[in-house]
Tab-separated table of C-alpha atoms in Angstrom:
chain	number	residue	atom	x	y	z
A	132	UNK	CA	49.845	68.482	72.448
A	133	UNK	CA	51.858	71.551	71.157
A	134	UNK	CA	50.663	73.215	68.082
A	135	UNK	CA	52.303	75.573	65.966
A	136	UNK	CA	52.403	78.562	62.855
A	137	UNK	CA	53.915	78.772	59.595
A	138	UNK	CA	54.085	81.484	57.597
A	139	UNK	CA	53.697	81.122	53.514
A	140	UNK	CA	54.297	83.151	50.858
A	141	UNK	CA	52.471	82.788	47.722
A	142	UNK	CA	53.411	83.247	44.130
A	143	UNK	CA	51.397	87.080	43.881
A	144	UNK	CA	54.068	87.799	47.337
A	145	UNK	CA	51.256	87.616	49.745
A	146	UNK	CA	52.259	85.996	52.779
A	147	UNK	CA	49.536	83.754	55.000
A	148	UNK	CA	49.893	82.714	58.634
A	149	UNK	CA	49.154	79.417	58.909
A	150	UNK	CA	47.764	76.670	62.034
A	151	UNK	CA	48.656	73.167	62.669
A	152	UNK	CA	47.990	71.641	65.506
A	153	UNK	CA	51.342	69.181	65.871
A	154	UNK	CA	54.363	70.311	64.623
A	155	UNK	CA	54.988	68.269	62.051
A	156	UNK	CA	54.689	70.262	59.423
A	157	UNK	CA	58.724	70.741	60.145
A	158	UNK	CA	59.098	67.514	59.183
A	159	UNK	CA	57.406	68.252	55.424
A	160	UNK	CA	59.515	72.000	54.533
A	161	UNK	CA	62.414	73.464	55.422
A	162	UNK	CA	62.197	77.144	55.581
A	163	UNK	CA	63.520	79.653	52.957
A	164	UNK	CA	62.525	77.057	51.094
A	165	UNK	CA	60.715	77.676	47.940
A	166	UNK	CA	57.890	74.613	46.589
A	167	UNK	CA	56.568	74.153	43.177
A	168	UNK	CA	52.533	73.944	44.283
A	169	UNK	CA	52.780	70.708	42.555
A	170	UNK	CA	54.788	69.613	45.409
A	171	UNK	CA	53.494	71.522	47.490
A	172	UNK	CA	49.888	70.597	48.396
A	173	UNK	CA	50.081	66.729	48.639
A	174	UNK	CA	52.936	67.787	51.323
A	175	UNK	CA	51.262	69.839	53.168
A	176	UNK	CA	47.943	67.347	52.397
A	177	UNK	CA	49.858	64.755	53.760
A	178	UNK	CA	51.083	66.361	57.011
A	179	UNK	CA	47.860	68.200	57.981
A	180	UNK	CA	46.448	64.675	57.740
A	181	UNK	CA	49.167	63.640	60.421
A	182	UNK	CA	48.484	65.927	62.386
A	183	UNK	CA	44.711	66.173	62.277
A	184	UNK	CA	45.119	62.137	63.518
A	185	UNK	CA	47.664	62.982	65.981
A	186	UNK	CA	44.954	65.325	67.705
A	187	UNK	CA	42.232	62.866	67.214
A	188	UNK	CA	43.919	59.649	68.946
A	189	UNK	CA	44.674	62.192	71.771
A	190	UNK	CA	41.097	63.574	72.091
A	191	UNK	CA	38.944	61.049	70.240
A	192	UNK	CA	37.928	63.438	67.167
A	193	UNK	CA	40.114	65.068	64.744
A	194	UNK	CA	41.199	68.232	64.780
A	195	UNK	CA	38.655	70.585	62.490
A	196	UNK	CA	40.690	73.399	62.489
A	197	UNK	CA	43.796	72.218	60.904
A	198	UNK	CA	40.863	70.434	57.991
A	199	UNK	CA	39.865	74.493	57.521
A	200	UNK	CA	43.576	75.393	57.417
A	201	UNK	CA	44.084	72.943	54.839
A	202	UNK	CA	40.838	74.015	52.759
A	203	UNK	CA	41.955	77.475	52.719
A	204	UNK	CA	45.205	76.298	51.767
A	205	UNK	CA	44.005	74.846	49.267
A	206	UNK	CA	41.533	77.435	47.919
A	207	UNK	CA	44.559	79.860	46.982
A	208	UNK	CA	46.774	77.255	45.372
A	209	UNK	CA	44.012	76.574	42.877
A	210	UNK	CA	44.550	80.509	42.186
A	211	UNK	CA	48.282	80.404	40.632
A	212	UNK	CA	49.687	77.785	37.746
A	213	UNK	CA	50.993	74.421	39.288
A	214	UNK	CA	54.765	74.488	38.726
A	215	UNK	CA	54.018	78.272	41.052
A	216	UNK	CA	56.617	78.568	43.703
A	217	UNK	CA	55.476	78.667	47.596
A	218	UNK	CA	57.931	79.514	49.929
A	219	UNK	CA	58.256	78.155	53.532
A	220	UNK	CA	59.335	80.880	55.287
A	221	UNK	CA	58.881	80.410	59.189
A	222	UNK	CA	57.649	78.304	61.728
A	223	UNK	CA	56.257	80.082	64.769
A	224	UNK	CA	55.222	78.951	68.441
A	225	UNK	CA	51.319	78.511	68.731
């Protein structure tokens, strides 16, 4: 199963490299596009759930790394206004 990294730019201009066990993230986001947190969070939750479900279907267990990544994203997002933008900077092969 191909995994990937994706790079986010947060409202405070910090950047984070994130992990996904599946390329499904590319179906939910476009590089160079900024999403208000209120839109970004439901998208990343859904994409991460699909990615984790794919791991579970193939290996018999959910992807704990994907779940940990989502928890980190949600913790970072909690610091900002829901209308603040998060930009999807890039997709990278893992």
